[in-house]
């Protein structure tokens, strides 16, 4: 039986604003098992990155707050920890790869020093200086950077190589959970494929669980075991990769995302972008948040938010189309 590593339950994240607080994430529930990769997918502004930061305890302190929910990691609710306790988890047991390697790296430190710094901060194995140096060499080789380049600075590396350094920093402490937020968006397409292949290979090799945040269902298809679709701060569908890509039951937003994936073997004229725009978190519509863009919108959708309906084998859809007999109040 799969062992649960991360369990997020009914999580809400809001931002302070003049007037009403702005709800960035509303009632999100999901879990990640040991060794599993969960893709969190949605358009920009869906709340994916805010959710990723909350898992790392990195939400901006002055503006963001969590009105409810829990984030349990290996049985510990991270939301109940103080700053010092959460720092002990961050980098050591949970690591993050951000979108832009240039903003994650220190431009005036050699890449070797930056990797060793991450190791020294935790050093749970009480490694000597020499052993730490060896570990840095190993992790650089693992991500495909010759160890002799550890004395170079970030500006001496290409974009793809810089992202490999970021991956090395994230993995040097052998974390149990890796959160990767659009890890290849800043890279060109050929380099994207190489970096994704490295992440996938290392993750399998080290047995790391991963939450992969992306707007790209194509990337999810290659990397993930399960998928959660986010729209306007809510999770609207969750299922295995097979369920989401080839299954019969889909939330209309998921269908829209599937219809907007480019397929080089097919006529790209048939691509159908989802009409309209995602509402900003300070102007969410009543009822189903997707209703102004939904081709299947019914009267009930305009005033009643749908609940999550269980389909089969862990597949959940939050849409009135899937309500059982008698659950709709039309
Ligand atoms: Fe469309 Fe209604 Fe389903 Fe929302 S609840 S996705 S508006 S059919």
mmCIF file of C-alpha atoms and ligand atoms in Angstrom:
data_model
loop_
_atom_site.group_PDB
_atom_site.id
_atom_site.type_symbol
_atom_site.label_atom_id
_atom_site.label_comp_id
_atom_site.label_asym_id
_atom_site.label_seq_id
_atom_site.Cartn_x
_atom_site.Cartn_y
_atom_site.Cartn_z
ATOM 1 C CA UNK A 1 0.000 0.000 0.000
ATOM 2 C CA UNK A 2 1.240 3.497 -0.843
ATOM 3 C CA UNK A 3 2.553 5.495 2.098
ATOM 4 C CA UNK A 4 1.323 9.077 2.309
ATOM 5 C CA UNK A 5 4.084 11.690 2.686
ATOM 6 C CA UNK A 6 2.193 14.953 2.217
ATOM 7 C CA UNK A 7 -1.449 15.510 3.068
ATOM 8 C CA UNK A 8 -3.038 18.915 2.480
ATOM 9 C CA UNK A 9 -6.565 19.250 3.823
ATOM 10 C CA UNK A 10 -9.091 22.021 3.168
ATOM 11 C CA UNK A 11 -6.325 24.621 2.839
ATOM 12 C CA UNK A 12 -7.276 28.289 2.479
ATOM 13 C CA UNK A 13 -4.763 31.063 1.726
ATOM 14 C CA UNK A 14 -5.728 34.732 1.693
ATOM 15 C CA UNK A 15 -3.966 38.044 1.192
ATOM 16 C CA UNK A 16 -4.671 41.152 3.193
ATOM 17 C CA UNK A 17 -6.160 43.909 1.093
ATOM 18 C CA UNK A 18 -8.155 47.071 1.559
ATOM 19 C CA UNK A 19 -11.726 45.957 2.201
ATOM 20 C CA UNK A 20 -12.337 42.213 1.816
ATOM 21 C CA UNK A 21 -9.336 39.838 2.042
ATOM 22 C CA UNK A 22 -8.315 38.366 -1.313
ATOM 23 C CA UNK A 23 -8.764 34.577 -1.475
ATOM 24 C CA UNK A 24 -5.883 33.065 -3.463
ATOM 25 C CA UNK A 25 -6.549 29.424 -2.507
ATOM 26 C CA UNK A 26 -9.913 28.046 -1.337
ATOM 27 C CA UNK A 27 -10.451 24.677 0.352
ATOM 28 C CA UNK A 28 -7.739 22.724 -1.458
ATOM 29 C CA UNK A 29 -7.280 19.042 -0.514
ATOM 30 C CA UNK A 30 -4.737 16.623 -1.966
ATOM 31 C CA UNK A 31 -2.044 14.151 -0.974
ATOM 32 C CA UNK A 32 1.275 12.866 -2.304
ATOM 33 C CA UNK A 33 2.581 9.369 -1.565
ATOM 34 C CA UNK A 34 6.226 8.414 -1.123
ATOM 35 C CA UNK A 35 7.996 8.343 -4.497
ATOM 36 C CA UNK A 36 4.962 9.753 -6.322
ATOM 37 C CA UNK A 37 4.789 12.819 -8.575
ATOM 38 C CA UNK A 38 1.670 14.969 -8.459
ATOM 39 C CA UNK A 39 1.239 17.600 -11.162
ATOM 40 C CA UNK A 40 -0.677 20.744 -10.198
ATOM 41 C CA UNK A 41 -1.928 22.305 -13.409
ATOM 42 C CA UNK A 42 -3.764 25.484 -14.328
ATOM 43 C CA UNK A 43 -3.445 28.807 -16.092
ATOM 44 C CA UNK A 44 -1.396 31.551 -14.522
ATOM 45 C CA UNK A 45 -3.255 33.184 -11.628
ATOM 46 C CA UNK A 46 -4.888 29.889 -10.539
ATOM 47 C CA UNK A 47 -3.098 29.965 -7.157
ATOM 48 C CA UNK A 48 -0.575 27.189 -7.945
ATOM 49 C CA UNK A 49 2.577 29.087 -6.985
ATOM 50 C CA UNK A 50 1.016 30.483 -3.796
ATOM 51 C CA UNK A 51 0.108 26.908 -2.895
ATOM 52 C CA UNK A 52 3.714 25.775 -3.594
ATOM 53 C CA UNK A 53 5.141 28.538 -1.387
ATOM 54 C CA UNK A 54 2.776 27.575 1.441
ATOM 55 C CA UNK A 55 4.167 24.000 1.382
ATOM 56 C CA UNK A 56 7.642 25.461 1.957
ATOM 57 C CA UNK A 57 6.473 27.929 4.649
ATOM 58 C CA UNK A 58 7.560 30.748 2.336
ATOM 59 C CA UNK A 59 4.393 32.822 1.976
ATOM 60 C CA UNK A 60 5.084 36.562 2.370
ATOM 61 C CA UNK A 61 4.597 37.126 6.106
ATOM 62 C CA UNK A 62 3.235 40.658 5.973
ATOM 63 C CA UNK A 63 0.512 40.081 3.436
ATOM 64 C CA UNK A 64 -0.453 36.398 3.300
ATOM 65 C CA UNK A 65 -2.239 34.357 5.946
ATOM 66 C CA UNK A 66 -3.842 30.932 6.247
ATOM 67 C CA UNK A 67 -7.389 31.131 7.635
ATOM 68 C CA UNK A 68 -7.884 27.362 7.722
ATOM 69 C CA UNK A 69 -6.678 23.913 6.799
ATOM 70 C CA UNK A 70 -3.632 21.785 7.440
ATOM 71 C CA UNK A 71 -0.406 20.774 5.661
ATOM 72 C CA UNK A 72 0.759 17.479 7.145
ATOM 73 C CA UNK A 73 4.219 16.294 6.158
ATOM 74 C CA UNK A 74 5.081 12.799 7.356
ATOM 75 C CA UNK A 75 2.507 13.209 10.133
ATOM 76 C CA UNK A 76 3.568 16.725 11.283
ATOM 77 C CA UNK A 77 1.257 19.681 10.623
ATOM 78 C CA UNK A 78 3.682 22.257 9.212
ATOM 79 C CA UNK A 79 1.228 25.055 9.978
ATOM 80 C CA UNK A 80 1.646 24.403 13.713
ATOM 81 C CA UNK A 81 5.455 24.798 13.641
ATOM 82 C CA UNK A 82 7.370 27.950 14.555
ATOM 83 C CA UNK A 83 9.823 29.583 12.140
ATOM 84 C CA UNK A 84 12.855 27.717 13.493
ATOM 85 C CA UNK A 85 11.092 24.359 13.266
ATOM 86 C CA UNK A 86 9.911 24.981 9.698
ATOM 87 C CA UNK A 87 13.443 26.000 8.659
ATOM 88 C CA UNK A 88 14.632 22.587 9.848
ATOM 89 C CA UNK A 89 12.279 20.943 7.311
ATOM 90 C CA UNK A 90 13.025 23.375 4.479
ATOM 91 C CA UNK A 91 15.960 22.362 2.302
ATOM 92 C CA UNK A 92 16.551 19.261 4.390
ATOM 93 C CA UNK A 93 13.320 17.250 4.010
ATOM 94 C CA UNK A 94 11.417 19.530 1.572
ATOM 95 C CA UNK A 95 13.153 21.426 -1.239
ATOM 96 C CA UNK A 96 11.976 23.728 -3.980
ATOM 97 C CA UNK A 97 13.075 24.512 -7.524
ATOM 98 C CA UNK A 98 11.870 27.913 -8.704
ATOM 99 C CA UNK A 99 11.113 29.054 -12.232
ATOM 100 C CA UNK A 100 14.000 31.445 -12.813
ATOM 101 C CA UNK A 101 17.463 30.079 -11.952
ATOM 102 C CA UNK A 102 18.979 33.580 -12.057
ATOM 103 C CA UNK A 103 16.875 34.797 -9.134
ATOM 104 C CA UNK A 104 17.518 31.589 -7.129
ATOM 105 C CA UNK A 105 21.322 31.821 -7.379
ATOM 106 C CA UNK A 106 23.689 34.258 -5.704
ATOM 107 C CA UNK A 107 25.622 36.013 -8.522
ATOM 108 C CA UNK A 108 28.717 36.676 -6.361
ATOM 109 C CA UNK A 109 29.224 33.138 -5.010
ATOM 110 C CA UNK A 110 30.717 30.225 -6.954
ATOM 111 C CA UNK A 111 28.225 27.472 -7.739
ATOM 112 C CA UNK A 112 30.250 24.996 -5.642
ATOM 113 C CA UNK A 113 30.037 27.299 -2.601
ATOM 114 C CA UNK A 114 26.281 27.649 -3.097
ATOM 115 C CA UNK A 115 25.773 23.888 -3.168
ATOM 116 C CA UNK A 116 28.028 23.366 -0.131
ATOM 117 C CA UNK A 117 26.210 26.161 1.724
ATOM 118 C CA UNK A 118 22.913 24.259 1.395
ATOM 119 C CA UNK A 119 24.624 21.116 2.670
ATOM 120 C CA UNK A 120 26.410 22.870 5.555
ATOM 121 C CA UNK A 121 23.184 24.492 6.782
ATOM 122 C CA UNK A 122 21.612 21.116 7.508
ATOM 123 C CA UNK A 123 24.517 18.634 7.521
ATOM 124 C CA UNK A 124 22.351 15.957 9.106
ATOM 125 C CA UNK A 125 25.002 13.343 8.362
ATOM 126 C CA UNK A 126 27.692 15.388 10.197
ATOM 127 C CA UNK A 127 29.958 15.295 7.153
ATOM 128 C CA UNK A 128 33.508 16.617 7.402
ATOM 129 C CA UNK A 129 34.592 19.462 5.093
ATOM 130 C CA UNK A 130 36.264 16.958 2.793
ATOM 131 C CA UNK A 131 33.175 14.731 2.701
ATOM 132 C CA UNK A 132 31.001 17.748 1.905
ATOM 133 C CA UNK A 133 33.318 18.618 -1.013
ATOM 134 C CA UNK A 134 32.967 15.055 -2.260
ATOM 135 C CA UNK A 135 29.187 15.239 -1.980
ATOM 136 C CA UNK A 136 29.172 18.475 -4.006
ATOM 137 C CA UNK A 137 31.249 16.792 -6.739
ATOM 138 C CA UNK A 138 28.855 13.831 -6.764
ATOM 139 C CA UNK A 139 25.710 15.925 -6.988
ATOM 140 C CA UNK A 140 27.214 18.086 -9.762
ATOM 141 C CA UNK A 141 28.041 14.975 -11.759
ATOM 142 C CA UNK A 142 24.517 13.659 -11.077
ATOM 143 C CA UNK A 143 22.948 16.730 -12.723
ATOM 144 C CA UNK A 144 25.436 16.563 -15.599
ATOM 145 C CA UNK A 145 27.863 19.374 -14.669
ATOM 146 C CA UNK A 146 31.569 18.453 -14.593
ATOM 147 C CA UNK A 147 32.761 18.886 -10.984
ATOM 148 C CA UNK A 148 35.703 21.103 -12.042
ATOM 149 C CA UNK A 149 33.178 23.836 -12.893
ATOM 150 C CA UNK A 150 32.296 24.293 -9.201
ATOM 151 C CA UNK A 151 34.700 27.253 -8.977
ATOM 152 C CA UNK A 152 32.742 29.190 -11.628
ATOM 153 C CA UNK A 153 30.036 31.814 -11.051
ATOM 154 C CA UNK A 154 26.397 31.629 -12.246
ATOM 155 C CA UNK A 155 26.964 34.137 -15.091
ATOM 156 C CA UNK A 156 29.514 31.704 -16.608
ATOM 157 C CA UNK A 157 26.741 29.098 -17.100
ATOM 158 C CA UNK A 158 23.984 28.919 -19.737
ATOM 159 C CA UNK A 159 20.321 29.079 -18.612
ATOM 160 C CA UNK A 160 19.943 25.271 -18.725
ATOM 161 C CA UNK A 161 23.195 24.708 -16.787
ATOM 162 C CA UNK A 162 22.126 27.270 -14.171
ATOM 163 C CA UNK A 163 18.866 25.383 -13.673
ATOM 164 C CA UNK A 164 20.945 22.198 -13.204
ATOM 165 C CA UNK A 165 22.840 24.015 -10.422
ATOM 166 C CA UNK A 166 19.500 24.920 -8.819
ATOM 167 C CA UNK A 167 18.466 21.248 -9.041
ATOM 168 C CA UNK A 168 21.800 20.218 -7.453
ATOM 169 C CA UNK A 169 21.191 22.660 -4.557
ATOM 170 C CA UNK A 170 17.644 21.339 -4.126
ATOM 171 C CA UNK A 171 18.772 17.711 -4.068
ATOM 172 C CA UNK A 172 22.087 17.875 -2.196
ATOM 173 C CA UNK A 173 20.430 17.090 1.158
ATOM 174 C CA UNK A 174 18.400 14.196 -0.323
ATOM 175 C CA UNK A 175 14.999 15.753 0.438
ATOM 176 C CA UNK A 176 11.963 13.503 0.651
ATOM 177 C CA UNK A 177 9.751 16.004 -1.177
ATOM 178 C CA UNK A 178 10.678 18.271 -4.076
ATOM 179 C CA UNK A 179 8.413 21.132 -5.111
ATOM 180 C CA UNK A 180 9.182 22.271 -8.647
ATOM 181 C CA UNK A 181 7.399 25.458 -9.704
ATOM 182 C CA UNK A 182 7.477 25.790 -13.514
ATOM 183 C CA UNK A 183 11.106 24.537 -13.424
ATOM 184 C CA UNK A 184 11.649 24.867 -17.176
ATOM 185 C CA UNK A 185 9.476 27.804 -18.215
ATOM 186 C CA UNK A 186 12.440 30.189 -18.446
ATOM 187 C CA UNK A 187 14.378 27.786 -20.720
ATOM 188 C CA UNK A 188 14.172 27.177 -24.450
ATOM 189 C CA UNK A 189 12.372 24.067 -25.650
ATOM 190 C CA UNK A 190 15.335 21.723 -26.303
ATOM 191 C CA UNK A 191 16.930 22.580 -22.940
ATOM 192 C CA UNK A 192 13.533 22.148 -21.233
ATOM 193 C CA UNK A 193 13.443 18.497 -22.311
ATOM 194 C CA UNK A 194 16.977 17.864 -20.971
ATOM 195 C CA UNK A 195 16.257 19.515 -17.604
ATOM 196 C CA UNK A 196 12.959 17.624 -17.207
ATOM 197 C CA UNK A 197 14.722 14.348 -18.028
ATOM 198 C CA UNK A 198 17.341 15.072 -15.342
ATOM 199 C CA UNK A 199 14.697 15.868 -12.715
ATOM 200 C CA UNK A 200 12.751 12.709 -13.594
ATOM 201 C CA UNK A 201 15.847 10.491 -13.546
ATOM 202 C CA UNK A 202 17.143 11.865 -10.229
ATOM 203 C CA UNK A 203 13.743 11.681 -8.639
ATOM 204 C CA UNK A 204 13.440 7.986 -9.551
ATOM 205 C CA UNK A 205 17.042 7.307 -8.514
ATOM 206 C CA UNK A 206 16.689 9.007 -5.116
ATOM 207 C CA UNK A 207 13.044 7.987 -4.492
ATOM 208 C CA UNK A 208 12.001 11.624 -3.976
ATOM 209 C CA UNK A 209 8.306 12.562 -4.069
ATOM 210 C CA UNK A 210 7.486 15.599 -6.176
ATOM 211 C CA UNK A 211 4.838 18.278 -6.574
ATOM 212 C CA UNK A 212 5.269 19.674 -10.090
ATOM 213 C CA UNK A 213 3.536 22.997 -10.648
ATOM 214 C CA UNK A 214 2.977 23.848 -14.302
ATOM 215 C CA UNK A 215 0.570 25.367 -16.813
ATOM 216 C CA UNK A 216 1.585 22.693 -19.341
ATOM 217 C CA UNK A 217 -0.389 19.419 -19.459
ATOM 218 C CA UNK A 218 2.154 18.112 -21.993
ATOM 219 C CA UNK A 219 4.892 18.249 -19.312
ATOM 220 C CA UNK A 220 2.566 16.601 -16.804
ATOM 221 C CA UNK A 221 1.926 13.733 -19.238
ATOM 222 C CA UNK A 222 5.665 12.956 -19.304
ATOM 223 C CA UNK A 223 6.449 13.483 -15.626
ATOM 224 C CA UNK A 224 3.501 12.754 -13.333
ATOM 225 C CA UNK A 225 1.648 9.832 -11.791
ATOM 226 C CA UNK A 226 -1.363 11.894 -10.745
ATOM 227 C CA UNK A 227 -2.767 15.299 -11.709
ATOM 228 C CA UNK A 228 -4.724 17.989 -9.854
ATOM 229 C CA UNK A 229 -6.317 20.720 -11.955
ATOM 230 C CA UNK A 230 -6.608 24.182 -10.330
ATOM 231 C CA UNK A 231 -8.890 26.978 -11.402
ATOM 232 C CA UNK A 232 -9.298 30.334 -9.645
ATOM 233 C CA UNK A 233 -7.874 29.065 -6.344
ATOM 234 C CA UNK A 234 -9.823 25.789 -6.252
ATOM 235 C CA UNK A 235 -9.033 22.228 -7.262
ATOM 236 C CA UNK A 236 -11.638 21.253 -9.812
ATOM 237 C CA UNK A 237 -10.435 17.767 -10.766
ATOM 238 C CA UNK A 238 -7.949 15.155 -9.558
ATOM 239 C CA UNK A 239 -7.048 11.776 -10.961
ATOM 240 C CA UNK A 240 -4.339 9.507 -12.269
ATOM 241 C CA UNK A 241 -2.508 10.607 -15.386
ATOM 242 C CA UNK A 242 -4.445 7.976 -17.386
ATOM 243 C CA UNK A 243 -7.786 9.216 -16.007
ATOM 244 C CA UNK A 244 -7.035 12.813 -16.888
ATOM 245 C CA UNK A 245 -5.511 12.244 -20.314
ATOM 246 C CA UNK A 246 -7.685 9.429 -21.611
ATOM 247 C CA UNK A 247 -10.573 8.914 -19.144
ATOM 248 C CA UNK A 248 -14.242 9.548 -19.927
ATOM 249 C CA UNK A 249 -15.199 11.981 -17.173
ATOM 250 C CA UNK A 250 -13.784 15.458 -17.247
ATOM 251 C CA UNK A 251 -14.426 18.830 -15.744
ATOM 252 C CA UNK A 252 -15.159 21.277 -18.593
ATOM 253 C CA UNK A 253 -12.047 23.290 -17.623
ATOM 254 C CA UNK A 254 -9.845 20.175 -17.895
ATOM 255 C CA UNK A 255 -11.396 19.494 -21.317
ATOM 256 C CA UNK A 256 -10.502 23.056 -22.280
ATOM 257 C CA UNK A 257 -6.887 22.553 -21.162
ATOM 258 C CA UNK A 258 -6.709 19.252 -23.061
ATOM 259 C CA UNK A 259 -8.057 20.970 -26.172
ATOM 260 C CA UNK A 260 -5.370 23.626 -25.990
ATOM 261 C CA UNK A 261 -2.356 21.230 -25.945
ATOM 262 C CA UNK A 262 -0.453 21.538 -29.241
ATOM 263 C CA UNK A 263 0.031 18.208 -31.014
ATOM 264 C CA UNK A 264 2.631 18.305 -33.773
ATOM 265 C CA UNK A 265 1.066 15.303 -35.516
ATOM 266 C CA UNK A 266 -2.309 16.995 -35.780
ATOM 267 C CA UNK A 267 -3.595 20.020 -37.567
ATOM 268 C CA UNK A 268 -2.892 22.879 -35.148
ATOM 269 C CA UNK A 269 -5.877 24.796 -36.591
ATOM 270 C CA UNK A 270 -7.980 22.502 -34.436
ATOM 271 C CA UNK A 271 -6.459 23.921 -31.239
ATOM 272 C CA UNK A 272 -9.190 25.497 -29.181
ATOM 273 C CA UNK A 273 -8.094 28.013 -26.567
ATOM 274 C CA UNK A 274 -10.506 28.367 -23.639
ATOM 275 C CA UNK A 275 -12.595 31.475 -24.291
ATOM 276 C CA UNK A 276 -12.475 34.289 -21.715
ATOM 277 C CA UNK A 277 -10.085 34.911 -18.837
ATOM 278 C CA UNK A 278 -9.664 33.528 -15.352
ATOM 279 C CA UNK A 279 -11.248 35.911 -12.826
ATOM 280 C CA UNK A 280 -8.791 37.708 -10.516
ATOM 281 C CA UNK A 281 -8.951 36.563 -6.853
ATOM 282 C CA UNK A 282 -10.571 39.849 -5.816
ATOM 283 C CA UNK A 283 -13.468 39.453 -8.284
ATOM 284 C CA UNK A 284 -14.493 35.796 -8.090
ATOM 285 C CA UNK A 285 -17.927 35.047 -9.545
ATOM 286 C CA UNK A 286 -20.679 33.478 -7.446
ATOM 287 C CA UNK A 287 -21.442 29.788 -7.841
ATOM 288 C CA UNK A 288 -19.003 27.791 -9.958
ATOM 289 C CA UNK A 289 -15.978 30.019 -10.551
ATOM 290 C CA UNK A 290 -15.656 28.656 -14.097
ATOM 291 C CA UNK A 291 -19.265 29.383 -15.062
ATOM 292 C CA UNK A 292 -18.670 32.583 -17.115
ATOM 293 C CA UNK A 293 -16.360 30.560 -19.421
ATOM 294 C CA UNK A 294 -18.172 27.235 -19.394
ATOM 295 C CA UNK A 295 -20.018 25.975 -22.478
ATOM 296 C CA UNK A 296 -22.080 23.626 -20.245
ATOM 297 C CA UNK A 297 -23.156 26.263 -17.713
ATOM 298 C CA UNK A 298 -26.585 25.571 -16.173
ATOM 299 C CA UNK A 299 -28.722 27.833 -14.007
ATOM 300 C CA UNK A 300 -27.512 26.182 -10.797
ATOM 301 C CA UNK A 301 -23.865 26.870 -11.743
ATOM 302 C CA UNK A 302 -24.427 30.629 -11.464
ATOM 303 C CA UNK A 303 -25.335 30.580 -7.784
ATOM 304 C CA UNK A 304 -24.200 27.280 -6.205
ATOM 305 C CA UNK A 305 -20.555 26.199 -5.966
ATOM 306 C CA UNK A 306 -20.228 22.526 -6.955
ATOM 307 C CA UNK A 307 -18.933 19.974 -4.467
ATOM 308 C CA UNK A 308 -16.274 17.407 -5.279
ATOM 309 C CA UNK A 309 -17.933 14.340 -6.752
ATOM 310 C CA UNK A 310 -16.067 11.082 -6.532
ATOM 311 C CA UNK A 311 -16.006 9.149 -9.781
ATOM 312 C CA UNK A 312 -13.805 6.094 -9.402
ATOM 313 C CA UNK A 313 -10.363 5.060 -8.193
ATOM 314 C CA UNK A 314 -9.450 8.384 -6.607
ATOM 315 C CA UNK A 315 -10.833 10.492 -9.472
ATOM 316 C CA UNK A 316 -12.659 13.593 -8.172
ATOM 317 C CA UNK A 317 -14.514 16.232 -10.197
ATOM 318 C CA UNK A 318 -16.062 19.414 -8.772
ATOM 319 C CA UNK A 319 -18.814 20.132 -11.284
ATOM 320 C CA UNK A 320 -22.627 20.007 -11.202
ATOM 321 C CA UNK A 321 -22.605 17.872 -14.360
ATOM 322 C CA UNK A 322 -21.339 15.004 -12.212
ATOM 323 C CA UNK A 323 -23.800 15.418 -9.335
ATOM 324 C CA UNK A 324 -25.674 12.246 -8.520
ATOM 325 C CA UNK A 325 -29.447 12.055 -8.933
ATOM 326 C CA UNK A 326 -31.154 14.307 -6.367
ATOM 327 C CA UNK A 327 -28.005 16.325 -5.520
ATOM 328 C CA UNK A 328 -28.838 19.219 -7.850
ATOM 329 C CA UNK A 329 -31.352 21.706 -6.591
ATOM 330 C CA UNK A 330 -32.499 23.056 -9.955
HETATM 331 FE FE1 LIG B 1 -19.532 24.295 -16.050
HETATM 332 FE FE2 LIG B 1 -21.462 24.198 -14.221
HETATM 333 FE FE3 LIG B 1 -19.571 22.351 -14.221
HETATM 334 FE FE4 LIG B 1 -19.024 24.838 -13.501
HETATM 335 S S1 LIG B 1 -20.379 23.424 -12.439
HETATM 336 S S2 LIG B 1 -17.817 23.591 -14.818
HETATM 337 S S3 LIG B 1 -20.315 26.000 -14.887
HETATM 338 S S4 LIG B 1 -21.102 22.719 -15.821
#
